Short mmCIF file of C-alpha atoms in Angstrom, two decimals:
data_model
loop_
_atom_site.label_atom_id
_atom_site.label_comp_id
_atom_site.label_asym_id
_atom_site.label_seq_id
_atom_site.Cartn_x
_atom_site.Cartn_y
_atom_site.Cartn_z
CA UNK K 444 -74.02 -43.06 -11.45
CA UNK K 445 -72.26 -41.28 -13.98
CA UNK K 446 -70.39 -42.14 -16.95
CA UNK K 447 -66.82 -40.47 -15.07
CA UNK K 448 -67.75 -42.53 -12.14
CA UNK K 449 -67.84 -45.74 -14.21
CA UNK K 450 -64.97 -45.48 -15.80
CA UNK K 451 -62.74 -43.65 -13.04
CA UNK K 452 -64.44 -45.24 -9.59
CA UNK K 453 -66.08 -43.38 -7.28
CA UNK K 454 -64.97 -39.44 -6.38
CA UNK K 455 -62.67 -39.41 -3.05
CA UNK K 456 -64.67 -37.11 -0.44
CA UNK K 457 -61.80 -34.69 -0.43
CA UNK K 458 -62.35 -33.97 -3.94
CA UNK K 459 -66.48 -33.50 -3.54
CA UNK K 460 -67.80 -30.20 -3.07
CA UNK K 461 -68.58 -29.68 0.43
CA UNK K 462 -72.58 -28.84 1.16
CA UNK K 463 -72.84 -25.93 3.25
CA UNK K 464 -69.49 -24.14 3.66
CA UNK K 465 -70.85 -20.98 3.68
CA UNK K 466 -73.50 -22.00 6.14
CA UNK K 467 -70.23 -22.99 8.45
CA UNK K 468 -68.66 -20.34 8.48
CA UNK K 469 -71.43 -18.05 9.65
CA UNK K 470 -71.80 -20.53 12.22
CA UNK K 471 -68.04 -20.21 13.28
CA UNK K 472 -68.00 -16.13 13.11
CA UNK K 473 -71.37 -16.53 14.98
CA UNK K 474 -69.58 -18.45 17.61
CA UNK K 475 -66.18 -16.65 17.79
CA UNK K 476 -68.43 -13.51 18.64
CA UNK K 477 -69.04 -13.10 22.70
CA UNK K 478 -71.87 -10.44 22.33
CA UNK K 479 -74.76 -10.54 20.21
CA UNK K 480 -74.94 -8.05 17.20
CA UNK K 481 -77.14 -5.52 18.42
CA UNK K 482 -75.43 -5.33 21.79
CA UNK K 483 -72.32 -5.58 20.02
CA UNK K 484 -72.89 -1.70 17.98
CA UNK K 485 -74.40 -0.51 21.38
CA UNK K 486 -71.45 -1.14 23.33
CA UNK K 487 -69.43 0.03 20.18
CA UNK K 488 -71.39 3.47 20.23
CA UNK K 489 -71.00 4.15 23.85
CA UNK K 490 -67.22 3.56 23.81
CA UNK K 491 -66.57 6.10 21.03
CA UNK K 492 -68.92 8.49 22.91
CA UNK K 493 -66.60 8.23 26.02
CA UNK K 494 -63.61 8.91 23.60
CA UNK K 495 -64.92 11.62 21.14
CA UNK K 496 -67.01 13.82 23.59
CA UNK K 497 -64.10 15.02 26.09
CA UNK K 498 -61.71 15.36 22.67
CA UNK K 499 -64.70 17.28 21.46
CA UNK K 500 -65.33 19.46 24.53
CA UNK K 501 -61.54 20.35 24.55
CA UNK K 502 -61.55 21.38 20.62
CA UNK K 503 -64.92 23.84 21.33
CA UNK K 504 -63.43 25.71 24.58
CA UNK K 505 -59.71 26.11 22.68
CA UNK K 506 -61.97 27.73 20.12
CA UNK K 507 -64.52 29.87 22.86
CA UNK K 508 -64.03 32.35 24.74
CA UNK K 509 -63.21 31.91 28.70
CA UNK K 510 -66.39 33.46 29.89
CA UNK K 511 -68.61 31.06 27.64
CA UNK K 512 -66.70 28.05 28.74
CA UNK K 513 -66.49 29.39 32.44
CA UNK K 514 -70.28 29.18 31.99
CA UNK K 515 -70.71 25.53 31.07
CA UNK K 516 -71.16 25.76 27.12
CA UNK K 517 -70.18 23.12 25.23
CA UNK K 518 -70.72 24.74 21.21
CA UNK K 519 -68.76 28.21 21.18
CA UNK K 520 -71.28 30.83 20.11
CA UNK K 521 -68.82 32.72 17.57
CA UNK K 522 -65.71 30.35 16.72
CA UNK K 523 -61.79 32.14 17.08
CA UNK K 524 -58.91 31.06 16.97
CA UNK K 525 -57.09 33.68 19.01
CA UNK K 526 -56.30 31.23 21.49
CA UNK K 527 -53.88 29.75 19.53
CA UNK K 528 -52.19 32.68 18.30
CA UNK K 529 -52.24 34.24 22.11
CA UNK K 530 -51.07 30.88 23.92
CA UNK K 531 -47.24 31.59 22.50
CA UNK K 532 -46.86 34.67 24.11
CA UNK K 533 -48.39 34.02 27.51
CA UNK K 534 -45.94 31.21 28.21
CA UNK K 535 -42.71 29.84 26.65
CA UNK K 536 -44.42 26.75 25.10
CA UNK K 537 -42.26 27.26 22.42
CA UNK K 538 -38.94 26.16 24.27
CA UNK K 539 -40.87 23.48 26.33
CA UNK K 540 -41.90 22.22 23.62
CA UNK K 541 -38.24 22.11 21.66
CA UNK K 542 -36.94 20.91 25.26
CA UNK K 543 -39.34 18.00 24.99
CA UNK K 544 -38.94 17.21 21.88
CA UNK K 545 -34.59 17.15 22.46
CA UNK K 546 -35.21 14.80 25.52
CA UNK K 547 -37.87 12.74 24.46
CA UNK K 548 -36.31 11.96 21.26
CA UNK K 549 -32.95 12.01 22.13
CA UNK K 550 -34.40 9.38 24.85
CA UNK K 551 -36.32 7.17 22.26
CA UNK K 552 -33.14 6.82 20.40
CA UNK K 553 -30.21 5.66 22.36
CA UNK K 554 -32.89 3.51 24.38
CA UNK K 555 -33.85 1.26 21.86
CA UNK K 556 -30.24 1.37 20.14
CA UNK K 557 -29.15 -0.11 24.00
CA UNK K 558 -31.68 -2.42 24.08
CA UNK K 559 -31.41 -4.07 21.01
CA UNK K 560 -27.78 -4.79 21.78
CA UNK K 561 -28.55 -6.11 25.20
CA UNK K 562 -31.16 -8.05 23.99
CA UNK K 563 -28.95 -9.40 21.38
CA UNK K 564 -26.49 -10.66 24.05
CA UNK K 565 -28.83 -12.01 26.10
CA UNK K 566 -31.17 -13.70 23.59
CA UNK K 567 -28.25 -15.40 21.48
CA UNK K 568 -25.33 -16.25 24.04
CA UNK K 569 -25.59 -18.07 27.02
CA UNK K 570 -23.64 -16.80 30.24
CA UNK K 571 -23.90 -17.50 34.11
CA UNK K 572 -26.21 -14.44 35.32
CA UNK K 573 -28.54 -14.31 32.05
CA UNK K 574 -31.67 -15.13 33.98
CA UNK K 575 -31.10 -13.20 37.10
CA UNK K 576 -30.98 -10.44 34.30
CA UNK K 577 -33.93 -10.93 32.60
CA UNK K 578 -35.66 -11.57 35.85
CA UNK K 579 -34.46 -8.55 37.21
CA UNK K 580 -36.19 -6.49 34.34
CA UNK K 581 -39.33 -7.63 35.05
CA UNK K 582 -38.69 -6.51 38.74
CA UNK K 583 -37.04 -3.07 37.92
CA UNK K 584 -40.37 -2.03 35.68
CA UNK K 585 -42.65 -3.03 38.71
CA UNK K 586 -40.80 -0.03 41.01
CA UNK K 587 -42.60 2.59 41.38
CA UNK K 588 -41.19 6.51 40.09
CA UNK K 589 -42.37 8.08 43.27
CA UNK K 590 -39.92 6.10 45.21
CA UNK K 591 -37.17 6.59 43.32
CA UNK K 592 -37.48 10.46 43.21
CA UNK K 593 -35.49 11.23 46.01
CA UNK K 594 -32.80 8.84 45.62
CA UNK K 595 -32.04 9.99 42.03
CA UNK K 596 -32.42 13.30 43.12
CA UNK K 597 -29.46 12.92 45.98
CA UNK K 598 -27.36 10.62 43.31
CA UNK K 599 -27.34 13.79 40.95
CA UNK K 600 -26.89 16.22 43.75
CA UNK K 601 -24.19 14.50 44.77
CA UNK K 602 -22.49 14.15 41.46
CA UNK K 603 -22.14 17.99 41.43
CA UNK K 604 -21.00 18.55 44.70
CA UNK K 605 -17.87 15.42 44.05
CA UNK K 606 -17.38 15.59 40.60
CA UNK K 607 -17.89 19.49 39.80
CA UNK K 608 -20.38 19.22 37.21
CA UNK K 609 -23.90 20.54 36.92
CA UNK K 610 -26.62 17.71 36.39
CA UNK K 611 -29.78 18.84 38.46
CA UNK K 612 -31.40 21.55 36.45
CA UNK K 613 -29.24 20.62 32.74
CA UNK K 614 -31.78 18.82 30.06
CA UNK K 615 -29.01 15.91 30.29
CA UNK K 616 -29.45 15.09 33.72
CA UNK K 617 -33.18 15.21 33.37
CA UNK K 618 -32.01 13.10 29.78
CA UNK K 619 -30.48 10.53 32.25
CA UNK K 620 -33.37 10.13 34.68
CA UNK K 621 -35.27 9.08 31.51
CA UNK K 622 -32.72 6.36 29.80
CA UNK K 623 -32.88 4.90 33.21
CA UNK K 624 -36.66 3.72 33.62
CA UNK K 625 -36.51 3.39 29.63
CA UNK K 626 -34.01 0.89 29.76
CA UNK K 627 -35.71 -2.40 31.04
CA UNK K 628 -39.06 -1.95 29.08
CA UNK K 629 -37.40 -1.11 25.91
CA UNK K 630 -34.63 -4.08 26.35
CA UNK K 631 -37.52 -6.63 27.32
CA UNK K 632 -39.56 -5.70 24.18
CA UNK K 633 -36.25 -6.17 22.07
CA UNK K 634 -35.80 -9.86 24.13
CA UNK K 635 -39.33 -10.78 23.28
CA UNK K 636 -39.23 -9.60 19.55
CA UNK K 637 -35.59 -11.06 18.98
CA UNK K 638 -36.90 -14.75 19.97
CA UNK K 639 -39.11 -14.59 17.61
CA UNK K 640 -36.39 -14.26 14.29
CA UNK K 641 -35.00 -16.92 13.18
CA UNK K 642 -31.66 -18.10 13.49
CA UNK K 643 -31.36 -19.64 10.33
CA UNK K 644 -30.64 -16.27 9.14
CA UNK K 645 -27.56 -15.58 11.52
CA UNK K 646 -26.15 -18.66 10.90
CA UNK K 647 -26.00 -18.12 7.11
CA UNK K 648 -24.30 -15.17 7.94
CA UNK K 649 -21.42 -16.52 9.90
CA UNK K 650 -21.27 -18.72 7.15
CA UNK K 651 -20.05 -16.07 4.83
CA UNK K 652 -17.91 -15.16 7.65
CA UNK K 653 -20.00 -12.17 9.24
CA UNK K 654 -18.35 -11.65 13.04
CA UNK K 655 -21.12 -11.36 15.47
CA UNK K 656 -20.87 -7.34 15.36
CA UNK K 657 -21.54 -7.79 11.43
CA UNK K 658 -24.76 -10.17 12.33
CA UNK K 659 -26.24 -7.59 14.15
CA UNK K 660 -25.93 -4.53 12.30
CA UNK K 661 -26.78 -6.27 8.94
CA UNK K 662 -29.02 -9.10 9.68
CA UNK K 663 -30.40 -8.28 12.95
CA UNK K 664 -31.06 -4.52 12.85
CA UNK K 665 -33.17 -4.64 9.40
CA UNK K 666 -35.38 -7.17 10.37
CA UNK K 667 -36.23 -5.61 14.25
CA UNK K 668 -37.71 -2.17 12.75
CA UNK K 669 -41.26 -2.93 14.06
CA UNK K 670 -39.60 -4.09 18.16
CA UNK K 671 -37.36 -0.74 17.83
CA UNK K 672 -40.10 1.82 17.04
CA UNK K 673 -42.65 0.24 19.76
CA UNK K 674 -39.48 0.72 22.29
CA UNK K 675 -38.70 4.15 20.70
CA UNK K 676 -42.43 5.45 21.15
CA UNK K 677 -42.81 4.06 24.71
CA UNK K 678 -39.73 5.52 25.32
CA UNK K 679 -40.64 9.15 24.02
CA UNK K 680 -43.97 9.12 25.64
CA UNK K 681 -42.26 8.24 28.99
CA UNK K 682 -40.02 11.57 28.48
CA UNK K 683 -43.38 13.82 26.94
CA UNK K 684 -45.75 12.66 30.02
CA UNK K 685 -43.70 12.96 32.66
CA UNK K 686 -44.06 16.15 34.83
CA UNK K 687 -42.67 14.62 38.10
CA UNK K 688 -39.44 14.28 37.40
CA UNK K 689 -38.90 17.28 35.32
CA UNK K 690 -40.38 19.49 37.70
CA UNK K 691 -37.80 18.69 40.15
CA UNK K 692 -34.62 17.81 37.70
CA UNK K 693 -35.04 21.48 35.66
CA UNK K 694 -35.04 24.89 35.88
CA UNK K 695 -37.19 27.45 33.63
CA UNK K 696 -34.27 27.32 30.54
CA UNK K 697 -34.46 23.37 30.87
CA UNK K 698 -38.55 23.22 31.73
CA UNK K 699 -40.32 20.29 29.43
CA UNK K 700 -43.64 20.87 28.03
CA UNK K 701 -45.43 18.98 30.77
CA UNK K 702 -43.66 21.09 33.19
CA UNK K 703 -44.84 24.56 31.50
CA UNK K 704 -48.49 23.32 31.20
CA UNK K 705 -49.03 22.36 35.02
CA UNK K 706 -47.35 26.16 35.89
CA UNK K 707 -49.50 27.55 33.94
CA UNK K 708 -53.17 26.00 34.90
CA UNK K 709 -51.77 27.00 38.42
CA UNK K 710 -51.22 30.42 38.13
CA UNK K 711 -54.14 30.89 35.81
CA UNK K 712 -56.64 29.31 38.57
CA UNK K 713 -55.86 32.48 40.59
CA UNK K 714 -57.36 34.81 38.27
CA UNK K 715 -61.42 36.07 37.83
CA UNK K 716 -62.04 34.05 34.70
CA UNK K 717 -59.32 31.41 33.89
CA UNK K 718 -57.55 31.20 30.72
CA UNK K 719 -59.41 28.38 30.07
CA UNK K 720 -59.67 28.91 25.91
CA UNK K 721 -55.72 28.55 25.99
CA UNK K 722 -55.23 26.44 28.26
CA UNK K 723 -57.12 23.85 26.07
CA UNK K 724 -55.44 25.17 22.86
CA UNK K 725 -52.08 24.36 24.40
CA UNK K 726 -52.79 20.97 25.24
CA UNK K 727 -54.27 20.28 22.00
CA UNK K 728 -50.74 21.52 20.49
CA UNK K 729 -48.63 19.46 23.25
CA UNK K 730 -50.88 16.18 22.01
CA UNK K 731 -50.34 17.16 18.50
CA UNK K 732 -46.91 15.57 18.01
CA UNK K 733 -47.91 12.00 19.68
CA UNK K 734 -50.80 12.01 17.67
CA UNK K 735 -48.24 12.17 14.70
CA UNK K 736 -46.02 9.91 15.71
CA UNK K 737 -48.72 7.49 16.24
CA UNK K 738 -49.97 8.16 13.00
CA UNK K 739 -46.33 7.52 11.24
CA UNK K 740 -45.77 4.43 12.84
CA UNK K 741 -48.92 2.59 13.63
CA UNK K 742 -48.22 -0.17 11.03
CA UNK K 743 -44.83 -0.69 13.08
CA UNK K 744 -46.31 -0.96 16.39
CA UNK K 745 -49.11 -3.74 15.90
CA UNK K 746 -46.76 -6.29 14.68
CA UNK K 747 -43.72 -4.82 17.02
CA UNK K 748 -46.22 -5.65 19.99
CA UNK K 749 -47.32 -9.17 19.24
CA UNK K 750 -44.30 -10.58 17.68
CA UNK K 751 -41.62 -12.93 19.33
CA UNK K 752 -42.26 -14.91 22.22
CA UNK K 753 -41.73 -15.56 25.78
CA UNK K 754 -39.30 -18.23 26.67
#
């Protein structure tokens, strides 16, 4: 024993170095894994391949000509990119793509401003009806958008023929279609995220005499960035993707993106050679402004999609 130990008593455990820590905690990460290693970067490899080689394929043809890729080549034999020069004057992609971008956006914006508030009541005031409403946004997200197509189509017909005003075939009727099916996903992921703050925060500010309007625009609004730009990017993708509604809702002035794309790889099957070289250069500019959104707020929407709770 040594001389510390004589003097002091023996060494609690807590304060002994542990043997074998290291040793533990490859045991633990070897546990926590469900495949081995090897299979592990097999499976790892084959999943990227699935990924990268159709996003591959569709960069080589916007860059071949139609004949090579009507003939199965996948590496163009002389690079161009004349596709993308050519693709603006064979259809208006231009205005579909400023129509999207209006409606998506406009969309993404008054969506999650709507939810939060509506979550807000809901999450922080208790009222008779408060879970039937909850409930019932749950039920409204498991409806289909095929069903509802004719039934929102006759509700806007109708509107015009009543009311005098224009709605099928006007970017804000097609605007309207959108906010709808928006609504209940963006106001659940507001519910979910808003449990999860703490009150503590709220109450300090109705301490200093905030009204409840006051709580929410300066306390509650700050801290729900990461909820708002996951409902905001669901929200705009919803508007970008759709082509079934906005095939039916518009007119060529009011066409969406989607909308111009699916004319045009139908009119272009009826040809000798398809356009095939700008028909992939098109989509690769239509995917272009996700794929920057994503890009701006990925760090939002990882902590906007597992925050709060579900009570």
């Amino acid at each position: 024993m040594s001389t510390i130990e004589k003097t002091a008593g023996p060494v609690p455990n807590a304060v002994r170095p542990k043997k074998g820590l290291g040793q533990r905690k490859d045991v633990s990460s070897e546990v926590n894994r469900l495949l081995p290693g090897p299979l592990l970067a097999v499976g790892l490899v084959v999943l990227c391949a699935v990924i990268a080689v159709p996003l591959l394929y569709i960069v080589f043809a916007s860059m071949n000509s139609d004949i090579e890729v009507a003939r199965g080549a996948f590496f163009p034999t002389q690079f161009t990119l004349g596709n993308y020069t050519q693709i603006w004057s064979t259809l208006p992609l231009g205005r579909g793509l400023a129509n999207s971008v209006m409606i998506a956006g406009l969309v993404a914006v008054v969506s999650s401003v709507i939810a939060i508030v509506t979550a807000y009541v809901l999450v922080r005031f208790e009222f008779r009806g408060r879970l039937s409403i909850l409930r019932g946004l749950i039920g409204l997200q498991s409806v289909p958008g095929t069903l509802l197509l004719l039934p929102v189509f006759v509700v806007f017909a109708s509107a015009g023929n009543y009311l005098g005003i224009t709605v099928i075939g006007t970017w804000w009727g097609l605007f309207l279609a959108y906010l709808t099916f928006a609504l209940p996903f963006s106001t659940w992921v507001m519910v979910t995220y808003l449990r999860g703050l703490p009150k503590e925060l709220e109450e300090a500010a109705r301490i200093d005499g905030a009204t409840p309007v006051g709580v929410l625009f300066r306390i509650i609004f700050p801290l729900s960035w990461p909820g708002l730009v996951v409902s905001g990017v669901f929200s705009f993708l919803l508007g970008w993707n759709d082509v079934m509604f906005a095939s039916v809702l518009t007119r060529p002035s009011s066409q969406t993106v989607a909308v111009v794309l699916q004319i045009f790889g139908a009119s272009s099957e009826g040809g000798a050679v398809p356009l095939y070289g700008q028909m992939m250069a098109a989509s690769l500019i239509c995917a272009a402004p996700v794929v920057i959104l994503y890009l701006i707020f990925q760090r939002f929407l990882v902590g906007g999609l597992t925050a709060g709770s579900v009570k």
